[in-house]
PDB file of C-alpha atoms in Angstrom:
ATOM      1  CA  MET C   1     -17.906  -1.103  10.856  1.00 92.00           C
ATOM      2  CA  ILE C   2     -19.111  -2.468   7.472  1.00 98.00           C
ATOM      3  CA  ILE C   3     -19.336  -6.119   6.689  1.00 98.00           C
ATOM      4  CA  LEU C   4     -19.392  -7.347   3.160  1.00 98.00           C
ATOM      5  CA  GLU C   5     -19.906 -10.999   2.033  1.00 98.00           C
ATOM      6  CA  ALA C   6     -19.987 -12.813  -1.284  1.00 98.00           C
ATOM      7  CA  GLN C   7     -18.510 -15.980  -3.009  1.00 97.00           C
ATOM      8  CA  GLY C   8     -16.991 -17.267   0.303  1.00 98.00           C
ATOM      9  CA  TYR C   9     -15.213 -13.917   1.044  1.00 98.00           C
ATOM     10  CA  ARG C  10     -15.952 -11.823   4.016  1.00 98.00           C
ATOM     11  CA  LEU C  11     -14.627  -8.250   4.389  1.00 98.00           C
ATOM     12  CA  GLU C  12     -14.694  -5.885   7.443  1.00 98.00           C
ATOM     13  CA  LEU C  13     -14.232  -2.122   6.824  1.00 98.00           C
ATOM     14  CA  ALA C  14     -13.682   0.659   9.238  1.00 98.00           C
ATOM     15  CA  PRO C  15     -14.570   4.021   7.441  1.00 98.00           C
ATOM     16  CA  ASP C  16     -13.702   6.053  10.571  1.00 97.00           C
ATOM     17  CA  ARG C  17     -10.342   4.434  11.021  1.00 97.00           C
ATOM     18  CA  GLY C  18      -8.442   5.599   7.915  1.00 97.00           C
ATOM     19  CA  GLY C  19     -10.889   3.905   5.496  1.00 98.00           C
ATOM     20  CA  SER C  20      -9.087   0.754   6.509  1.00 98.00           C
ATOM     21  CA  VAL C  21      -9.796  -2.866   6.069  1.00 98.00           C
ATOM     22  CA  LEU C  22     -10.059  -4.718   9.395  1.00 98.00           C
ATOM     23  CA  ARG C  23     -10.253  -8.271   8.146  1.00 98.00           C
ATOM     24  CA  LEU C  24     -10.488 -10.148   4.841  1.00 98.00           C
ATOM     25  CA  ASP C  25     -11.405 -13.912   5.036  1.00 98.00           C
ATOM     26  CA  TRP C  26     -12.104 -16.672   2.629  1.00 98.00           C
ATOM     27  CA  ARG C  27     -14.059 -19.767   3.747  1.00 97.00           C
ATOM     28  CA  GLY C  28     -13.364 -18.705   7.238  1.00 97.00           C
ATOM     29  CA  GLU C  29      -9.500 -18.380   6.692  1.00 98.00           C
ATOM     30  CA  PRO C  30      -7.901 -15.050   7.131  1.00 98.00           C
ATOM     31  CA  LEU C  31      -6.186 -13.860   3.975  1.00 98.00           C
ATOM     32  CA  MET C  32      -4.931 -10.590   5.570  1.00 98.00           C
ATOM     33  CA  ARG C  33      -3.616 -10.398   9.131  1.00 97.00           C
ATOM     34  CA  PRO C  34      -6.897  -9.760  11.092  1.00 95.00           C
ATOM     35  CA  ASN C  35      -7.150  -6.445  13.122  1.00 93.00           C
ATOM     36  CA  CYS C  36      -5.042  -7.004  16.244  1.00 93.00           C
ATOM     37  CA  GLY C  37      -5.315  -3.903  18.172  1.00 95.00           C
ATOM     38  CA  SER C  38      -6.392  -0.205  18.513  1.00 93.00           C
ATOM     39  CA  THR C  39      -3.854   1.699  16.245  1.00 93.00           C
ATOM     40  CA  ILE C  40      -3.817   2.157  12.489  1.00 95.00           C
ATOM     41  CA  PHE C  41      -0.832  -0.104  12.498  1.00 94.00           C
ATOM     42  CA  ASP C  42      -2.954  -2.808  13.785  1.00 96.00           C
ATOM     43  CA  VAL C  43      -5.497  -2.990  10.828  1.00 98.00           C
ATOM     44  CA  ALA C  44      -5.470  -5.400   8.022  1.00 98.00           C
ATOM     45  CA  SER C  45      -4.836  -2.779   5.346  1.00 98.00           C
ATOM     46  CA  PHE C  46      -5.058   0.964   4.738  1.00 98.00           C
ATOM     47  CA  PRO C  47      -4.907   3.263   1.726  1.00 98.00           C
ATOM     48  CA  LEU C  48      -1.910   5.470   0.691  1.00 98.00           C
ATOM     49  CA  VAL C  49      -2.973   8.756  -0.782  1.00 98.00           C
ATOM     50  CA  PRO C  50      -1.832  11.220  -2.069  1.00 98.00           C
ATOM     51  CA  PHE C  51       1.603   9.627  -1.735  1.00 97.00           C
ATOM     52  CA  SER C  52       3.206   6.469  -0.677  1.00 95.00           C
ATOM     53  CA  ASN C  53       5.928   5.934   1.913  1.00 94.00           C
ATOM     54  CA  ARG C  54       8.298   8.685   3.264  1.00 94.00           C
ATOM     55  CA  ILE C  55       9.109  12.190   2.174  1.00 95.00           C
ATOM     56  CA  ALA C  56      12.503  13.057   3.524  1.00 95.00           C
ATOM     57  CA  ARG C  57      11.990  15.591   6.450  1.00 93.00           C
ATOM     58  CA  GLY C  58       8.647  16.358   5.090  1.00 93.00           C
ATOM     59  CA  ARG C  59      10.112  18.990   2.672  1.00 95.00           C
ATOM     60  CA  PHE C  60       9.694  19.271  -1.060  1.00 95.00           C
ATOM     61  CA  ASN C  61       9.775  21.872  -3.818  1.00 93.00           C
ATOM     62  CA  THR C  62       8.140  21.118  -7.188  1.00 89.00           C
ATOM     63  CA  GLY C  63       9.135  24.474  -8.594  1.00 84.00           C
ATOM     64  CA  ALA C  64       5.638  25.861  -8.442  1.00 82.00           C
ATOM     65  CA  ARG C  65       4.763  24.748  -5.014  1.00 87.00           C
ATOM     66  CA  LYS C  66       6.696  24.142  -1.745  1.00 89.00           C
ATOM     67  CA  GLY C  67       5.617  22.005   1.081  1.00 89.00           C
ATOM     68  CA  ARG C  68       6.546  21.104   4.608  1.00 93.00           C
ATOM     69  CA  ILE C  69       4.636  18.321   6.212  1.00 93.00           C
ATOM     70  CA  ALA C  70       4.936  17.610   9.922  1.00 90.00           C
ATOM     71  CA  PRO C  71       5.963  14.165  11.232  1.00 89.00           C
ATOM     72  CA  ASN C  72       2.766  11.956  11.201  1.00 90.00           C
ATOM     73  CA  PHE C  73       4.078   8.471  12.465  1.00 82.00           C
ATOM     74  CA  PRO C  74       1.587   7.783  15.241  1.00 76.00           C
ATOM     75  CA  GLY C  75       3.244   7.573  18.705  1.00 69.00           C
ATOM     76  CA  SER C  76       6.652   8.736  17.355  1.00 70.00           C
ATOM     77  CA  ASP C  77       8.711  11.681  16.397  1.00 70.00           C
ATOM     78  CA  HIS C  78      10.032   9.913  13.264  1.00 82.00           C
ATOM     79  CA  PRO C  79      11.203  12.805  11.121  1.00 88.00           C
ATOM     80  CA  HIS C  80       9.923  11.622   7.696  1.00 93.00           C
ATOM     81  CA  PRO C  81       6.040  11.838   7.240  1.00 92.00           C
ATOM     82  CA  LEU C  82       4.675   8.910   5.406  1.00 93.00           C
ATOM     83  CA  HIS C  83       1.691   7.348   3.598  1.00 96.00           C
ATOM     84  CA  GLY C  84      -0.136  10.716   2.913  1.00 96.00           C
ATOM     85  CA  PHE C  85      -3.222  11.783   4.772  1.00 97.00           C
ATOM     86  CA  GLY C  86      -5.978   9.245   3.993  1.00 97.00           C
ATOM     87  CA  TRP C  87      -4.824   6.585   6.523  1.00 97.00           C
ATOM     88  CA  LEU C  88      -5.139   9.009   9.378  1.00 96.00           C
ATOM     89  CA  ASN C  89      -8.428  10.439   8.719  1.00 97.00           C
ATOM     90  CA  ALA C  90     -12.144   9.306   8.628  1.00 98.00           C
ATOM     91  CA  TRP C  91     -13.806   8.398   5.346  1.00 98.00           C
ATOM     92  CA  ASP C  92     -17.459   8.996   4.519  1.00 98.00           C
ATOM     93  CA  VAL C  93     -19.592   6.087   3.321  1.00 98.00           C
ATOM     94  CA  VAL C  94     -21.049   6.969  -0.137  1.00 97.00           C
ATOM     95  CA  GLU C  95     -22.416   3.753  -1.244  1.00 97.00           C
ATOM     96  CA  GLN C  96     -23.041   0.364   0.488  1.00 98.00           C
ATOM     97  CA  SER C  97     -24.598  -3.125  -0.642  1.00 97.00           C
ATOM     98  CA  ALA C  98     -24.276  -6.614   0.507  1.00 97.00           C
ATOM     99  CA  ASP C  99     -21.000  -7.104  -1.552  1.00 98.00           C
ATOM    100  CA  GLY C 100     -19.574  -3.625  -2.184  1.00 98.00           C
ATOM    101  CA  ALA C 101     -18.942  -0.230  -0.670  1.00 98.00           C
ATOM    102  CA  VAL C 102     -17.581   3.112  -1.666  1.00 98.00           C
ATOM    103  CA  LEU C 103     -15.845   5.440   0.740  1.00 98.00           C
ATOM    104  CA  GLU C 104     -14.617   9.150   0.289  1.00 98.00           C
ATOM    105  CA  HIS C 105     -12.034  11.265   1.988  1.00 97.00           C
ATOM    106  CA  GLY C 106     -11.634  15.017   1.300  1.00 98.00           C
ATOM    107  CA  TYR C 107      -8.497  17.157   2.025  1.00 97.00           C
ATOM    108  CA  PRO C 108      -8.856  20.935   1.823  1.00 97.00           C
ATOM    109  CA  GLY C 109      -5.253  21.758   1.192  1.00 95.00           C
ATOM    110  CA  GLY C 110      -2.628  22.803   3.691  1.00 94.00           C
ATOM    111  CA  GLU C 111       0.682  21.033   4.407  1.00 94.00           C
ATOM    112  CA  TRP C 112       0.045  19.329   1.190  1.00 96.00           C
ATOM    113  CA  PRO C 113      -0.497  22.480  -0.861  1.00 95.00           C
ATOM    114  CA  TRP C 114      -3.227  20.928  -3.113  1.00 96.00           C
ATOM    115  CA  PRO C 115      -6.924  20.158  -2.085  1.00 98.00           C
ATOM    116  CA  TYR C 116      -8.037  16.722  -3.336  1.00 98.00           C
ATOM    117  CA  ARG C 117     -10.876  14.248  -3.051  1.00 98.00           C
ATOM    118  CA  ALA C 118     -10.025  10.465  -2.680  1.00 98.00           C
ATOM    119  CA  ARG C 119     -12.320   7.482  -3.263  1.00 98.00           C
ATOM    120  CA  GLN C 120     -12.019   3.806  -2.434  1.00 98.00           C
ATOM    121  CA  SER C 121     -14.331   1.218  -4.108  1.00 98.00           C
ATOM    122  CA  PHE C 122     -14.566  -2.261  -2.495  1.00 98.00           C
ATOM    123  CA  GLN C 123     -16.177  -5.168  -4.308  1.00 98.00           C
ATOM    124  CA  LEU C 124     -16.296  -8.967  -3.458  1.00 98.00           C
ATOM    125  CA  GLY C 125     -17.066 -11.468  -6.251  1.00 97.00           C
ATOM    126  CA  ALA C 126     -16.102 -14.694  -7.939  1.00 95.00           C
ATOM    127  CA  GLU C 127     -12.624 -13.243  -8.821  1.00 95.00           C
ATOM    128  CA  GLY C 128     -12.086 -12.349  -5.127  1.00 98.00           C
ATOM    129  CA  PHE C 129     -11.603  -8.971  -3.364  1.00 98.00           C
ATOM    130  CA  THR C 130     -11.124  -6.035  -5.689  1.00 98.00           C
ATOM    131  CA  ILE C 131     -10.372  -2.488  -4.442  1.00 98.00           C
ATOM    132  CA  ALA C 132      -9.994   0.653  -6.442  1.00 98.00           C
ATOM    133  CA  LEU C 133      -8.397   3.799  -5.121  1.00 98.00           C
ATOM    134  CA  SER C 134      -8.665   7.271  -6.832  1.00 98.00           C
ATOM    135  CA  VAL C 135      -7.641  10.861  -6.196  1.00 98.00           C
ATOM    136  CA  THR C 136      -8.908  14.000  -7.812  1.00 98.00           C
ATOM    137  CA  ASN C 137      -7.106  17.265  -7.881  1.00 98.00           C
ATOM    138  CA  LEU C 138      -9.489  19.850  -6.557  1.00 98.00           C
ATOM    139  CA  GLY C 139      -6.932  22.713  -6.746  1.00 96.00           C
ATOM    140  CA  ASP C 140      -5.963  25.295  -9.346  1.00 95.00           C
ATOM    141  CA  ALA C 141      -2.502  24.120 -10.156  1.00 95.00           C
ATOM    142  CA  PRO C 142      -1.020  20.715 -11.330  1.00 96.00           C
ATOM    143  CA  MET C 143      -0.747  18.217  -8.411  1.00 96.00           C
ATOM    144  CA  PRO C 144       1.749  15.343  -8.056  1.00 97.00           C
ATOM    145  CA  ALA C 145      -0.105  12.217  -7.137  1.00 96.00           C
ATOM    146  CA  GLY C 146       0.910   8.808  -5.737  1.00 97.00           C
ATOM    147  CA  LEU C 147      -1.312   5.979  -4.741  1.00 98.00           C
ATOM    148  CA  GLY C 148      -1.104   2.513  -3.209  1.00 98.00           C
ATOM    149  CA  PHE C 149      -2.320  -0.067  -0.615  1.00 98.00           C
ATOM    150  CA  HIS C 150      -0.699  -1.217   2.583  1.00 98.00           C
ATOM    151  CA  PRO C 151      -1.975  -4.752   3.469  1.00 98.00           C
ATOM    152  CA  TYR C 152      -0.618  -6.883   6.234  1.00 98.00           C
ATOM    153  CA  PHE C 153      -0.388 -10.621   5.777  1.00 98.00           C
ATOM    154  CA  PRO C 154      -0.070 -13.489   8.338  1.00 98.00           C
ATOM    155  CA  ARG C 155       3.268 -15.216   8.330  1.00 97.00           C
ATOM    156  CA  ASP C 156       4.962 -18.243   9.696  1.00 97.00           C
ATOM    157  CA  ALA C 157       8.303 -19.925   9.096  1.00 97.00           C
ATOM    158  CA  GLN C 158       7.051 -21.587   5.945  1.00 97.00           C
ATOM    159  CA  THR C 159       5.293 -18.502   4.284  1.00 98.00           C
ATOM    160  CA  VAL C 160       6.531 -17.841   0.772  1.00 98.00           C
ATOM    161  CA  TYR C 161       6.323 -14.577  -1.189  1.00 98.00           C
ATOM    162  CA  ARG C 162       6.824 -14.436  -4.925  1.00 98.00           C
ATOM    163  CA  GLY C 163       7.102 -11.171  -6.898  1.00 98.00           C
ATOM    164  CA  ARG C 164       9.226 -10.371  -9.874  1.00 98.00           C
ATOM    165  CA  HIS C 165      10.874  -6.946 -10.036  1.00 98.00           C
ATOM    166  CA  ARG C 166      13.867  -5.426 -11.855  1.00 98.00           C
ATOM    167  CA  GLY C 167      15.156  -3.352  -9.019  1.00 98.00           C
ATOM    168  CA  GLU C 168      15.634  -3.381  -5.137  1.00 97.00           C
ATOM    169  CA  TRP C 169      16.430  -0.156  -3.261  1.00 96.00           C
ATOM    170  CA  TYR C 170      18.999  -0.181  -0.488  1.00 94.00           C
ATOM    171  CA  ASN C 171      18.100   2.168   2.333  1.00 92.00           C
ATOM    172  CA  THR C 172      19.641   4.257   4.906  1.00 93.00           C
ATOM    173  CA  PRO C 173      19.020   3.346   8.608  1.00 90.00           C
ATOM    174  CA  ASP C 174      15.958   5.551   8.730  1.00 89.00           C
ATOM    175  CA  CYS C 175      14.523   3.999   5.676  1.00 87.00           C
ATOM    176  CA  LEU C 176      15.209   6.522   2.888  1.00 93.00           C
ATOM    177  CA  PRO C 177      16.654   5.280  -0.418  1.00 91.00           C
ATOM    178  CA  SER C 178      20.300   5.294  -0.951  1.00 94.00           C
ATOM    179  CA  SER C 179      21.161   3.134  -4.019  1.00 94.00           C
ATOM    180  CA  LEU C 180      19.368   0.906  -6.475  1.00 95.00           C
ATOM    181  CA  ASP C 181      20.376  -2.524  -7.505  1.00 97.00           C
ATOM    182  CA  GLU C 182      18.850  -3.121 -10.836  1.00 96.00           C
ATOM    183  CA  HIS C 183      18.768  -6.052 -13.227  1.00 97.00           C
ATOM    184  CA  GLU C 184      17.933  -6.143 -16.910  1.00 95.00           C
ATOM    185  CA  GLU C 185      15.264  -8.585 -16.291  1.00 97.00           C
ATOM    186  CA  ALA C 186      12.736  -8.932 -13.369  1.00 98.00           C
ATOM    187  CA  ILE C 187      13.709 -11.526 -10.793  1.00 98.00           C
ATOM    188  CA  ASP C 188      12.326 -13.131  -7.665  1.00 97.00           C
ATOM    189  CA  TRP C 189      14.524 -11.429  -4.968  1.00 97.00           C
ATOM    190  CA  TRP C 190      13.715 -14.215  -2.463  1.00 97.00           C
ATOM    191  CA  GLN C 191      14.570 -16.887  -5.107  1.00 95.00           C
ATOM    192  CA  GLY C 192      11.653 -19.123  -3.746  1.00 95.00           C
ATOM    193  CA  ARG C 193      12.858 -19.099  -0.117  1.00 97.00           C
ATOM    194  CA  PRO C 194      10.498 -18.287   2.793  1.00 97.00           C
ATOM    195  CA  VAL C 195       9.838 -14.702   3.734  1.00 97.00           C
ATOM    196  CA  ASP C 196      11.682 -15.300   6.993  1.00 95.00           C
ATOM    197  CA  THR C 197      15.007 -15.567   5.222  1.00 96.00           C
ATOM    198  CA  ARG C 198      15.148 -11.843   4.563  1.00 95.00           C
ATOM    199  CA  ALA C 199      14.338  -8.914   6.851  1.00 95.00           C
ATOM    200  CA  VAL C 200      13.609  -5.967   4.719  1.00 95.00           C
ATOM    201  CA  ASP C 201      11.767  -2.628   4.503  1.00 95.00           C
ATOM    202  CA  THR C 202      12.258  -1.350   1.154  1.00 95.00           C
ATOM    203  CA  ALA C 203      10.893  -0.780  -2.437  1.00 97.00           C
ATOM    204  CA  TYR C 204      11.077  -3.064  -5.427  1.00 98.00           C
ATOM    205  CA  THR C 205      10.699  -1.310  -8.876  1.00 97.00           C
ATOM    206  CA  GLY C 206       9.814  -2.472 -12.261  1.00 97.00           C
ATOM    207  CA  ARG C 207       7.228  -5.047 -11.221  1.00 98.00           C
ATOM    208  CA  GLU C 208       6.267  -7.703 -13.837  1.00 98.00           C
ATOM    209  CA  GLY C 209       3.100  -9.763 -13.413  1.00 98.00           C
ATOM    210  CA  ALA C 210       1.152 -10.765 -10.310  1.00 98.00           C
ATOM    211  CA  LEU C 211       2.379 -11.102  -6.711  1.00 98.00           C
ATOM    212  CA  GLU C 212       1.814 -14.337  -4.784  1.00 98.00           C
ATOM    213  CA  ILE C 213       1.925 -15.501  -1.136  1.00 98.00           C
ATOM    214  CA  ASP C 214       1.724 -19.166  -0.132  1.00 98.00           C
ATOM    215  CA  TRP C 215       0.982 -20.613   3.340  1.00 98.00           C
ATOM    216  CA  PRO C 216       2.100 -24.347   2.841  1.00 98.00           C
ATOM    217  CA  SER C 217       1.141 -25.114   6.533  1.00 97.00           C
ATOM    218  CA  ARG C 218      -2.455 -23.896   5.804  1.00 97.00           C
ATOM    219  CA  GLY C 219      -2.681 -25.343   2.149  1.00 98.00           C
ATOM    220  CA  LEU C 220      -3.669 -21.877   1.224  1.00 98.00           C
ATOM    221  CA  GLY C 221      -2.413 -19.000  -1.020  1.00 98.00           C
ATOM    222  CA  VAL C 222      -3.367 -15.722  -2.495  1.00 98.00           C
ATOM    223  CA  THR C 223      -2.651 -14.043  -5.797  1.00 98.00           C
ATOM    224  CA  ILE C 224      -2.463 -10.151  -5.773  1.00 98.00           C
ATOM    225  CA  ALA C 225      -3.028  -8.656  -9.204  1.00 98.00           C
ATOM    226  CA  PRO C 226      -2.169  -4.917  -9.095  1.00 98.00           C
ATOM    227  CA  SER C 227      -3.148  -2.557 -11.824  1.00 98.00           C
ATOM    228  CA  ASP C 228      -0.602  -1.414 -14.324  1.00 97.00           C
ATOM    229  CA  GLY C 229      -0.055   1.948 -12.482  1.00 97.00           C
ATOM    230  CA  LEU C 230       1.211   0.126  -9.403  1.00 98.00           C
ATOM    231  CA  THR C 231       4.745  -0.432 -10.813  1.00 97.00           C
ATOM    232  CA  THR C 232       6.524  -0.568  -7.438  1.00 98.00           C
ATOM    233  CA  THR C 233       6.184  -2.997  -4.493  1.00 98.00           C
ATOM    234  CA  VAL C 234       7.165  -2.056  -0.883  1.00 98.00           C
ATOM    235  CA  VAL C 235       7.956  -5.163   1.248  1.00 98.00           C
ATOM    236  CA  PHE C 236       8.172  -4.942   5.006  1.00 97.00           C
ATOM    237  CA  SER C 237       9.179  -8.135   6.606  1.00 97.00           C
ATOM    238  CA  PRO C 238      10.485  -7.347  10.162  1.00 95.00           C
ATOM    239  CA  ALA C 239      12.667 -10.102  11.754  1.00 94.00           C
ATOM    240  CA  GLY C 240      10.789 -12.264  14.196  1.00 93.00           C
ATOM    241  CA  ALA C 241       7.357 -11.035  13.370  1.00 96.00           C
ATOM    242  CA  ASP C 242       4.177 -12.996  12.631  1.00 96.00           C
ATOM    243  CA  PHE C 243       3.199 -10.814   9.734  1.00 98.00           C
ATOM    244  CA  PHE C 244       4.766  -8.961   6.812  1.00 98.00           C
ATOM    245  CA  CYS C 245       3.500  -6.341   4.305  1.00 98.00           C
ATOM    246  CA  VAL C 246       3.401  -6.474   0.508  1.00 98.00           C
ATOM    247  CA  GLU C 247       2.388  -2.941  -0.542  1.00 98.00           C
ATOM    248  CA  PRO C 248       1.537  -2.271  -4.359  1.00 98.00           C
ATOM    249  CA  VAL C 249       2.332   1.321  -4.875  1.00 98.00           C
ATOM    250  CA  SER C 250       2.725   3.775  -7.841  1.00 98.00           C
ATOM    251  CA  HIS C 251       6.217   5.151  -6.985  1.00 96.00           C
ATOM    252  CA  ALA C 252       9.351   4.617  -4.968  1.00 95.00           C
ATOM    253  CA  THR C 253      10.022   6.322  -1.523  1.00 96.00           C
ATOM    254  CA  ASP C 254      10.644  10.114  -1.514  1.00 96.00           C
ATOM    255  CA  ALA C 255       9.860  10.239  -5.307  1.00 95.00           C
ATOM    256  CA  ILE C 256       8.620  13.839  -5.011  1.00 95.00           C
ATOM    257  CA  ASN C 257      12.230  14.913  -4.242  1.00 95.00           C
ATOM    258  CA  ARG C 258      14.221  12.235  -6.195  1.00 94.00           C
ATOM    259  CA  ALA C 259      12.224  11.484  -9.230  1.00 94.00           C
ATOM    260  CA  PRO C 260       9.090  13.826  -9.453  1.00 94.00           C
ATOM    261  CA  GLU C 261       8.642  12.751 -13.074  1.00 93.00           C
ATOM    262  CA  THR C 262       7.669   9.196 -11.891  1.00 93.00           C
ATOM    263  CA  LEU C 263       4.534  10.715 -10.098  1.00 95.00           C
ATOM    264  CA  THR C 264       1.221  11.190 -11.810  1.00 96.00           C
ATOM    265  CA  TRP C 265       0.728  14.955 -12.386  1.00 97.00           C
ATOM    266  CA  LEU C 266      -2.900  15.823 -12.309  1.00 98.00           C
ATOM    267  CA  GLU C 267      -4.307  18.957 -13.916  1.00 97.00           C
ATOM    268  CA  PRO C 268      -7.014  20.676 -12.016  1.00 98.00           C
ATOM    269  CA  GLY C 269     -10.183  18.452 -11.895  1.00 98.00           C
ATOM    270  CA  GLU C 270      -8.141  15.353 -13.197  1.00 98.00           C
ATOM    271  CA  THR C 271      -8.309  12.094 -11.526  1.00 98.00           C
ATOM    272  CA  ALA C 272      -5.856   9.196 -11.178  1.00 98.00           C
ATOM    273  CA  GLU C 273      -6.949   5.626 -10.309  1.00 98.00           C
ATOM    274  CA  VAL C 274      -5.163   2.364  -9.319  1.00 98.00           C
ATOM    275  CA  GLY C 275      -6.541  -0.938  -8.078  1.00 98.00           C
ATOM    276  CA  MET C 276      -5.770  -4.464  -7.175  1.00 98.00           C
ATOM    277  CA  THR C 277      -7.545  -7.824  -6.835  1.00 98.00           C
ATOM    278  CA  ILE C 278      -6.775 -10.414  -4.172  1.00 98.00           C
ATOM    279  CA  SER C 279      -7.807 -13.972  -4.998  1.00 98.00           C
ATOM    280  CA  ALA C 280      -7.645 -16.969  -2.679  1.00 98.00           C
ATOM    281  CA  ARG C 281      -6.472 -20.366  -3.973  1.00 98.00           C
ATOM    282  CA  LEU C 282      -5.898 -23.890  -2.489  1.00 98.00           C
ATOM    283  CA  LEU C 283      -2.413 -25.305  -2.667  1.00 98.00           C
ATOM    284  CA  ALA C 284      -2.127 -28.602  -4.484  1.00 87.00           C
TER     285      ALA C 284
END
């Protein structure tokens, strides 16, 4: 485990556990849900590379390359592999200091027919916790690439999430997109109500501005500022849970089959990078 500290923030990383974040605190208060168990779904956050969310039945055909990815949902035979390969593999520590670290993960090619190198950079400072995630195409043909982050946040009956997006996807029961409800202008789909009032697991498109979470019972909030390439936000708020996920990502679910043009296509040797900053704030 790697521990970083600066400006009241404390970050715990687990390179060998999917390059994940185990805990992010500010002044002793957890900003992400602290690690609560032994599986990858129990960590505070993990990276999404080289794609986000599900690929239907694990099959795709870009014209130049075909792929078939086996189910990868730990402990389940769920038919749609999800979140890429980075979250289920160990990452190497490339750099480390008191307030920052760099991790790398390499994929040689296989089910995903393009080899790549992924890198995460973590930094703590006065602005908060900043993380950058990149992927480089190490193959000899153009590679579609998607990136994102999968943080878990604590939740109680008063927790409020605010994020302005133009569209909300409706899903099939197995969480594949079926239709898009889209507005001309970005709106707050919760309309200021607590997270508990909607149980969803879906993607919101056309993000505008930052994302915010408030915990009135704690007098604390966070602002999540994703980079411009993270145009979509996946929100997972299961009914009755004490957590929810707000996932800034670069594309909607199953984009490689439904809208491959929305992915970033990397030429051999080319790199794509995204990032986000999470800043703590006291509520008035």
